[in-house]
mmCIF file of C-alpha atoms and ligand atoms in Angstrom:
data_model
loop_
_atom_site.group_PDB
_atom_site.id
_atom_site.type_symbol
_atom_site.label_atom_id
_atom_site.label_comp_id
_atom_site.label_asym_id
_atom_site.label_seq_id
_atom_site.Cartn_x
_atom_site.Cartn_y
_atom_site.Cartn_z
ATOM 1 C CA MET X 856 98.929 86.283 96.329
ATOM 2 C CA GLY X 857 100.124 87.925 93.112
ATOM 3 C CA LYS X 858 101.980 91.206 93.351
ATOM 4 C CA ILE X 859 100.238 94.069 91.473
ATOM 5 C CA VAL X 860 102.682 96.560 89.875
ATOM 6 C CA ALA X 861 101.293 99.741 88.232
ATOM 7 C CA VAL X 862 103.535 101.251 85.538
ATOM 8 C CA ALA X 863 102.628 104.876 85.840
ATOM 9 C CA ILE X 864 103.759 108.494 85.393
ATOM 10 C CA PRO X 865 101.660 111.458 84.158
ATOM 11 C CA LYS X 866 103.796 111.975 81.047
ATOM 12 C CA GLY X 867 103.333 110.670 77.507
ATOM 13 C CA GLY X 868 105.891 108.736 75.504
ATOM 14 C CA VAL X 869 108.378 107.862 78.246
ATOM 15 C CA GLY X 870 108.211 104.106 77.789
ATOM 16 C CA LYS X 871 105.329 103.002 80.075
ATOM 17 C CA THR X 872 103.789 100.592 77.578
ATOM 18 C CA THR X 873 107.178 99.334 76.285
ATOM 19 C CA THR X 874 108.135 98.646 79.963
ATOM 20 C CA ALA X 875 104.873 97.014 80.907
ATOM 21 C CA VAL X 876 104.901 94.692 77.904
ATOM 22 C CA ASN X 877 108.555 93.757 78.053
ATOM 23 C CA LEU X 878 108.757 93.403 81.815
ATOM 24 C CA ALA X 879 105.676 91.206 81.736
ATOM 25 C CA ALA X 880 107.124 89.073 78.923
ATOM 26 C CA SER X 881 110.418 88.771 80.791
ATOM 27 C CA LEU X 882 108.840 87.786 84.070
ATOM 28 C CA ALA X 883 106.873 85.144 82.162
ATOM 29 C CA VAL X 884 110.004 83.823 80.429
ATOM 30 C CA LEU X 885 111.468 83.476 83.926
ATOM 31 C CA GLU X 886 108.514 81.255 84.688
ATOM 32 C CA LYS X 887 106.591 83.681 86.833
ATOM 33 C CA ARG X 888 102.850 83.441 86.144
ATOM 34 C CA THR X 889 102.181 86.929 84.787
ATOM 35 C CA LEU X 890 99.081 88.895 83.759
ATOM 36 C CA LEU X 891 99.540 92.101 81.750
ATOM 37 C CA ILE X 892 96.549 94.437 81.907
ATOM 38 C CA ASP X 893 96.155 97.395 79.546
ATOM 39 C CA THR X 894 94.153 100.073 81.440
ATOM 40 C CA ASP X 895 94.878 102.745 78.761
ATOM 41 C CA PRO X 896 91.886 103.226 76.394
ATOM 42 C CA PHE X 897 94.384 103.834 73.597
ATOM 43 C CA GLY X 898 95.211 100.120 73.617
ATOM 44 C CA ALA X 899 98.942 100.213 72.846
ATOM 45 C CA CYS X 900 99.590 96.961 74.749
ATOM 46 C CA SER X 901 97.211 95.170 72.371
ATOM 47 C CA LEU X 902 99.095 96.584 69.351
ATOM 48 C CA SER X 903 102.457 95.608 70.920
ATOM 49 C CA LEU X 904 101.291 92.023 71.418
ATOM 50 C CA GLY X 905 99.565 91.669 68.065
ATOM 51 C CA PHE X 906 95.976 91.590 69.428
ATOM 52 C CA THR X 907 93.827 93.178 66.745
ATOM 53 C CA LYS X 908 90.117 93.845 67.465
ATOM 54 C CA GLU X 909 89.223 90.582 65.665
ATOM 55 C CA LYS X 910 91.518 88.545 67.908
ATOM 56 C CA THR X 911 90.006 90.048 71.091
ATOM 57 C CA HIS X 912 87.072 88.680 73.011
ATOM 58 C CA GLY X 913 86.332 91.445 75.447
ATOM 59 C CA GLY X 914 88.448 93.465 77.845
ATOM 60 C CA LEU X 915 88.242 95.918 80.794
ATOM 61 C CA PHE X 916 85.478 97.807 78.948
ATOM 62 C CA GLU X 917 83.149 94.787 79.293
ATOM 63 C CA VAL X 918 84.259 94.088 82.853
ATOM 64 C CA PHE X 919 83.556 97.698 83.931
ATOM 65 C CA ASN X 920 80.182 97.427 82.134
ATOM 66 C CA PHE X 921 79.405 94.231 84.176
ATOM 67 C CA THR X 922 78.761 92.182 81.013
ATOM 68 C CA HIS X 923 81.862 89.989 81.471
ATOM 69 C CA SER X 924 83.885 88.754 84.442
ATOM 70 C CA MET X 925 87.638 89.446 84.596
ATOM 71 C CA ALA X 926 88.274 85.716 84.067
ATOM 72 C CA GLN X 927 86.249 85.776 80.805
ATOM 73 C CA VAL X 928 88.475 88.466 79.208
ATOM 74 C CA ILE X 929 91.833 86.822 79.859
ATOM 75 C CA HIS X 930 93.719 86.167 76.634
ATOM 76 C CA ARG X 931 96.483 83.627 76.294
ATOM 77 C CA THR X 932 99.649 84.825 74.500
ATOM 78 C CA GLU X 933 102.534 83.285 72.571
ATOM 79 C CA ILE X 934 104.439 83.069 75.891
ATOM 80 C CA ALA X 935 103.305 80.159 78.087
ATOM 81 C CA PHE X 936 103.345 82.032 81.399
ATOM 82 C CA LEU X 937 101.959 85.315 80.013
ATOM 83 C CA ASP X 938 98.279 86.208 79.916
ATOM 84 C CA PHE X 939 96.759 89.501 78.752
ATOM 85 C CA ILE X 940 93.713 91.633 79.327
ATOM 86 C CA PRO X 941 93.135 94.430 76.843
ATOM 87 C CA SER X 942 91.160 97.594 77.488
ATOM 88 C CA ASN X 943 89.183 96.837 74.309
ATOM 89 C CA VAL X 944 88.045 100.394 73.621
ATOM 90 C CA HIS X 945 87.424 101.023 69.895
ATOM 91 C CA SER X 946 85.512 104.252 69.458
ATOM 92 C CA ALA X 947 85.063 107.701 70.945
ATOM 93 C CA GLN X 948 81.707 106.639 72.415
ATOM 94 C CA MET X 949 83.255 103.610 74.082
ATOM 95 C CA GLU X 950 86.091 105.739 75.410
ATOM 96 C CA GLU X 951 83.679 108.196 76.919
ATOM 97 C CA ARG X 952 81.734 105.396 78.604
ATOM 98 C CA TYR X 953 84.970 103.665 79.764
ATOM 99 C CA MET X 954 86.285 106.912 81.346
ATOM 100 C CA LYS X 955 82.951 107.509 83.013
ATOM 101 C CA LEU X 956 82.911 104.002 84.532
ATOM 102 C CA ALA X 957 86.521 104.465 85.710
ATOM 103 C CA GLU X 958 85.462 107.461 87.845
ATOM 104 C CA ASN X 959 84.583 104.757 90.398
ATOM 105 C CA ARG X 960 88.134 104.362 91.668
ATOM 106 C CA THR X 961 87.585 100.865 93.135
ATOM 107 C CA ILE X 962 86.057 99.277 90.048
ATOM 108 C CA LEU X 963 89.363 97.697 88.881
ATOM 109 C CA LYS X 964 90.337 96.554 92.429
ATOM 110 C CA ASN X 965 86.987 94.864 93.003
ATOM 111 C CA SER X 966 86.809 93.157 89.646
ATOM 112 C CA LEU X 967 90.466 91.979 89.848
ATOM 113 C CA ARG X 968 90.233 90.453 93.318
ATOM 114 C CA PRO X 969 89.148 86.890 92.308
ATOM 115 C CA ILE X 970 92.074 86.415 89.866
ATOM 116 C CA VAL X 971 94.992 87.921 91.799
ATOM 117 C CA PRO X 972 95.833 84.639 93.601
ATOM 118 C CA HIS X 973 96.309 82.859 90.250
ATOM 119 C CA TYR X 974 99.346 84.930 89.272
ATOM 120 C CA ASP X 975 102.768 85.787 90.609
ATOM 121 C CA TYR X 976 102.792 89.261 89.009
ATOM 122 C CA LEU X 977 100.032 91.497 87.567
ATOM 123 C CA ILE X 978 101.455 94.361 85.535
ATOM 124 C CA LEU X 979 99.177 97.321 84.882
ATOM 125 C CA ASP X 980 100.009 99.646 81.952
ATOM 126 C CA CYS X 981 98.553 103.120 82.730
ATOM 127 C CA PRO X 982 97.647 106.041 80.485
ATOM 128 C CA PRO X 983 99.650 109.296 80.649
ATOM 129 C CA PHE X 984 97.163 111.059 82.940
ATOM 130 C CA LEU X 985 96.410 110.491 86.658
ATOM 131 C CA ARG X 986 92.646 110.655 86.980
ATOM 132 C CA GLY X 987 90.395 107.678 86.288
ATOM 133 C CA LEU X 988 92.376 104.727 85.091
ATOM 134 C CA THR X 989 95.682 105.547 86.865
ATOM 135 C CA THR X 990 93.775 106.275 90.056
ATOM 136 C CA ASN X 991 92.128 102.878 89.699
ATOM 137 C CA ALA X 992 95.494 101.198 89.098
ATOM 138 C CA LEU X 993 97.157 102.923 92.103
ATOM 139 C CA THR X 994 94.198 102.044 94.274
ATOM 140 C CA CYS X 995 94.666 98.320 93.742
ATOM 141 C CA ALA X 996 98.444 98.135 93.225
ATOM 142 C CA ASP X 997 101.021 96.939 95.680
ATOM 143 C CA SER X 998 103.704 99.121 94.058
ATOM 144 C CA THR X 999 104.365 101.689 91.314
ATOM 145 C CA LEU X 1000 107.068 101.317 88.714
ATOM 146 C CA VAL X 1001 107.950 104.726 87.251
ATOM 147 C CA PRO X 1002 109.544 104.821 83.804
ATOM 148 C CA LEU X 1003 111.486 108.045 83.259
ATOM 149 C CA LYS X 1004 113.076 109.440 80.130
ATOM 150 C CA SER X 1005 115.788 112.080 80.667
ATOM 151 C CA GLY X 1006 114.574 115.665 80.567
ATOM 152 C CA HIS X 1007 113.167 118.494 82.615
ATOM 153 C CA PHE X 1008 109.462 117.628 81.991
ATOM 154 C CA SER X 1009 110.033 114.090 83.281
ATOM 155 C CA LEU X 1010 111.285 115.453 86.621
ATOM 156 C CA ASP X 1011 108.222 117.667 86.792
ATOM 157 C CA ALA X 1012 106.006 114.606 86.104
ATOM 158 C CA ILE X 1013 107.651 112.640 88.823
ATOM 159 C CA ASP X 1014 106.968 115.432 91.317
ATOM 160 C CA ARG X 1015 103.265 115.419 90.336
ATOM 161 C CA LEU X 1016 103.175 111.621 90.709
ATOM 162 C CA VAL X 1017 104.769 111.736 94.191
ATOM 163 C CA LYS X 1018 102.191 114.291 95.349
ATOM 164 C CA TYR X 1019 99.397 112.172 93.882
ATOM 165 C CA ILE X 1020 100.702 109.034 95.594
ATOM 166 C CA ASP X 1021 100.627 110.988 98.900
ATOM 167 C CA TRP X 1022 96.896 111.600 98.253
ATOM 168 C CA ILE X 1023 96.339 107.942 97.229
ATOM 169 C CA HIS X 1024 98.019 106.893 100.509
ATOM 170 C CA GLU X 1025 95.496 109.041 102.450
ATOM 171 C CA VAL X 1026 92.284 108.196 100.679
ATOM 172 C CA ALA X 1027 92.614 104.917 98.820
ATOM 173 C CA ASN X 1028 95.666 102.696 99.381
ATOM 174 C CA LYS X 1029 97.816 103.107 102.489
ATOM 175 C CA THR X 1030 100.252 100.310 101.562
ATOM 176 C CA LEU X 1031 101.153 101.419 98.001
ATOM 177 C CA GLU X 1032 104.994 101.303 97.686
ATOM 178 C CA PHE X 1033 107.542 102.518 95.104
ATOM 179 C CA GLU X 1034 108.800 99.539 93.059
ATOM 180 C CA GLY X 1035 111.370 101.971 91.685
ATOM 181 C CA ILE X 1036 112.273 104.578 89.145
ATOM 182 C CA LEU X 1037 113.421 103.153 85.880
ATOM 183 C CA GLN X 1038 115.487 105.168 83.432
ATOM 184 C CA THR X 1039 114.259 104.410 79.895
ATOM 185 C CA MET X 1040 115.603 105.317 76.414
ATOM 186 C CA TYR X 1041 118.897 105.866 78.251
ATOM 187 C CA GLU X 1042 121.622 107.570 76.323
ATOM 188 C CA PRO X 1043 124.804 107.798 78.391
ATOM 189 C CA ASN X 1044 127.161 110.792 78.240
ATOM 190 C CA THR X 1045 124.670 113.352 77.088
ATOM 191 C CA LYS X 1046 124.150 116.566 78.907
ATOM 192 C CA VAL X 1047 120.415 115.980 79.433
ATOM 193 C CA THR X 1048 121.035 112.468 80.846
ATOM 194 C CA ASP X 1049 123.731 113.746 83.200
ATOM 195 C CA ILE X 1050 121.595 116.522 84.589
ATOM 196 C CA THR X 1051 118.531 114.326 84.941
ATOM 197 C CA GLU X 1052 120.562 111.579 86.612
ATOM 198 C CA ARG X 1053 122.176 114.018 89.036
ATOM 199 C CA GLU X 1054 118.795 115.509 89.997
ATOM 200 C CA LEU X 1055 117.267 112.034 90.399
ATOM 201 C CA LYS X 1056 120.096 110.798 92.652
ATOM 202 C CA LEU X 1057 119.779 113.922 94.808
ATOM 203 C CA ARG X 1058 116.055 113.517 95.399
ATOM 204 C CA PHE X 1059 115.190 109.851 94.843
ATOM 205 C CA ARG X 1060 118.403 107.830 95.238
ATOM 206 C CA LYS X 1061 116.853 105.075 97.348
ATOM 207 C CA HIS X 1062 114.095 104.531 94.743
ATOM 208 C CA MET X 1063 116.274 104.287 91.662
ATOM 209 C CA LEU X 1064 116.524 100.877 90.075
ATOM 210 C CA GLN X 1065 119.976 99.595 89.142
ATOM 211 C CA THR X 1066 118.757 98.462 85.728
ATOM 212 C CA VAL X 1067 118.563 101.113 83.016
ATOM 213 C CA ILE X 1068 116.902 100.568 79.639
ATOM 214 C CA PRO X 1069 119.063 101.787 76.755
ATOM 215 C CA LYS X 1070 117.706 103.624 73.758
ATOM 216 C CA ASN X 1071 117.303 100.708 71.412
ATOM 217 C CA THR X 1072 115.482 100.666 68.002
ATOM 218 C CA GLN X 1073 114.797 96.909 68.214
ATOM 219 C CA LEU X 1074 112.259 97.665 71.023
ATOM 220 C CA VAL X 1075 110.430 99.995 68.581
ATOM 221 C CA GLU X 1076 110.582 97.478 65.766
ATOM 222 C CA ALA X 1077 109.312 94.617 67.937
ATOM 223 C CA SER X 1078 106.206 96.611 68.953
ATOM 224 C CA PHE X 1079 105.702 97.478 65.278
ATOM 225 C CA TYR X 1080 105.567 93.744 64.480
ATOM 226 C CA GLY X 1081 103.220 93.080 67.409
ATOM 227 C CA LYS X 1082 105.770 91.090 69.483
ATOM 228 C CA PRO X 1083 107.442 91.475 72.844
ATOM 229 C CA ALA X 1084 111.163 92.172 72.170
ATOM 230 C CA ILE X 1085 112.177 88.756 73.502
ATOM 231 C CA LEU X 1086 110.261 86.985 70.652
ATOM 232 C CA PHE X 1087 111.620 89.438 68.102
ATOM 233 C CA ASN X 1088 115.339 89.399 68.922
ATOM 234 C CA ALA X 1089 116.224 87.526 72.083
ATOM 235 C CA ASN X 1090 119.737 88.988 72.161
ATOM 236 C CA SER X 1091 119.057 92.687 71.527
ATOM 237 C CA ARG X 1092 120.220 95.175 74.170
ATOM 238 C CA GLY X 1093 116.576 96.157 74.876
ATOM 239 C CA THR X 1094 115.538 92.473 75.483
ATOM 240 C CA LEU X 1095 118.518 91.806 77.762
ATOM 241 C CA ALA X 1096 117.863 95.032 79.723
ATOM 242 C CA TYR X 1097 114.209 94.069 80.363
ATOM 243 C CA LEU X 1098 115.296 90.591 81.436
ATOM 244 C CA GLN X 1099 117.674 92.176 83.862
ATOM 245 C CA LEU X 1100 114.857 94.433 85.122
ATOM 246 C CA ALA X 1101 112.702 91.360 85.750
ATOM 247 C CA ARG X 1102 115.499 89.697 87.687
ATOM 248 C CA GLU X 1103 116.034 92.794 89.702
ATOM 249 C CA ILE X 1104 112.351 93.059 90.606
ATOM 250 C CA ILE X 1105 112.139 89.307 91.462
ATOM 251 C CA GLY X 1106 115.279 89.658 93.612
ATOM 252 C CA LYS X 1107 113.952 92.701 95.431
ATOM 253 C CA ASN X 1108 110.695 90.950 96.258
ATOM 254 C CA GLN X 1109 112.516 87.822 97.451
ATOM 255 C CA THR X 1110 114.689 89.837 99.913
ATOM 256 C CA VAL X 1111 111.480 91.379 101.273
ATOM 257 C CA LEU X 1112 109.968 87.927 101.824
ATOM 258 C CA GLN X 1113 113.034 86.203 103.277
ATOM 259 C CA PRO X 1114 113.160 88.041 106.621
ATOM 260 C CA ALA X 1115 109.478 87.367 107.161
ATOM 261 C CA ILE X 1116 110.008 83.609 106.481
ATOM 262 C CA ALA X 1117 113.006 83.629 108.787
ATOM 263 C CA GLU X 1118 110.914 85.324 111.499
ATOM 264 C CA ILE X 1119 108.121 82.779 111.205
ATOM 265 C CA GLN X 1120 110.516 79.842 111.223
ATOM 266 C CA GLY X 1121 112.328 81.364 114.187
ATOM 267 C CA GLN X 1122 109.073 81.575 116.129
ATOM 268 C CA THR X 1123 107.825 78.132 115.263
ATOM 269 C CA GLY X 1124 111.156 76.231 115.067
HETATM 270 P P1 ATP P 2272 101.943 106.984 76.158
HETATM 271 O O1 ATP P 2272 102.013 107.864 77.334
HETATM 272 O O2 ATP P 2272 101.588 107.679 74.879
HETATM 273 O O3 ATP P 2272 101.113 105.737 76.455
HETATM 274 P P2 ATP P 2272 104.281 105.513 76.848
HETATM 275 O O4 ATP P 2272 104.848 106.178 78.028
HETATM 276 O O5 ATP P 2272 103.526 104.263 77.085
HETATM 277 O O6 ATP P 2272 103.474 106.472 75.941
HETATM 278 P P3 ATP P 2272 105.802 104.028 74.829
HETATM 279 O O7 ATP P 2272 104.643 103.912 73.920
HETATM 280 O O8 ATP P 2272 106.233 102.765 75.565
HETATM 281 O O9 ATP P 2272 105.572 105.178 75.891
HETATM 282 O O10 ATP P 2272 107.060 104.612 74.127
HETATM 283 C C1 ATP P 2272 106.982 105.753 73.317
HETATM 284 C C2 ATP P 2272 107.774 105.571 72.038
HETATM 285 O O11 ATP P 2272 109.177 105.345 72.348
HETATM 286 C C3 ATP P 2272 107.401 104.336 71.257
HETATM 287 O O12 ATP P 2272 107.455 104.551 69.850
HETATM 288 C C4 ATP P 2272 108.347 103.263 71.697
HETATM 289 O O13 ATP P 2272 108.489 102.235 70.729
HETATM 290 C C5 ATP P 2272 109.614 104.084 71.887
HETATM 291 N N1 ATP P 2272 110.502 103.544 72.885
HETATM 292 C C6 ATP P 2272 110.178 103.081 74.117
HETATM 293 N N2 ATP P 2272 111.222 102.608 74.745
HETATM 294 C C7 ATP P 2272 112.282 102.775 73.955
HETATM 295 C C8 ATP P 2272 113.703 102.544 74.062
HETATM 296 N N3 ATP P 2272 114.218 101.973 75.153
HETATM 297 N N4 ATP P 2272 114.470 102.842 72.992
HETATM 298 C C9 ATP P 2272 113.961 103.403 71.907
HETATM 299 N N5 ATP P 2272 112.682 103.647 71.738
HETATM 300 C C10 ATP P 2272 111.838 103.355 72.742
HETATM 301 MG MG1 MG P 2273 101.464 103.859 76.701
#
């Protein structure tokens, strides 16, 4: 069964889309069957992967409208193990309808169910607000990956996310876990970074990922050219950091599985 990871935090411009796209590409390069899903009506994942409206044959909009199945809107990408589902929202009217349909917080979970077993990882890029699409993503996800850019407002956003996850645990998804907090656009030795990091370690030490994503202009350029960073410059610091993140996440999930396997073998062997 594939693991569903929602990249979410109620704050704009902190690196959610950059993380979703480049983590998904890195997992795929490491030969994990990966599906990237853009839940954000803004459609930044499509832009980052070079999917113009003309190259798109449906997306979540059509799935939520019951005109297409999830399988019908899967797009192949330039990376063999990476598939993509866009939101495919192209006008204010479509956005209004899409947001209305997403008020049903299980619509994504129900429509995704048949394709989850075909992937190792399903990465959901969320919009910078909690209601609607993020609620849908957190309802069906196994874990949340939280990108965080240094600064006071980011800490405030993480507090709001934690409270929201408590509510999700109660009403929609008891088993949702923290994949981890990922520091993005990281600039070492600045006062803001030092203060943010100190505060994070104080409150969320056990959830902080070891990998940090440095501030790196090649990540911005890659998305501008409609490519994941690994296809733009395989050796840039940004590319290497996202590969390291993919390895860290794969490693974490293996260590979770191993004791279970050992337990089963111990019982049967
Ligand atoms: P939104 O909430 O609007 O969807 P987001 O959280 O998805 O935003 P991104 O779109 O990924 O954030 O990033 C915001 C901007 O910062 C983009 O221009 C992106 O190219 C840039 N950016 C992201 N990560 C980095 C990085 N590590 N170094 C430098 N620039 C970055
Ligand atoms: Mg985004």
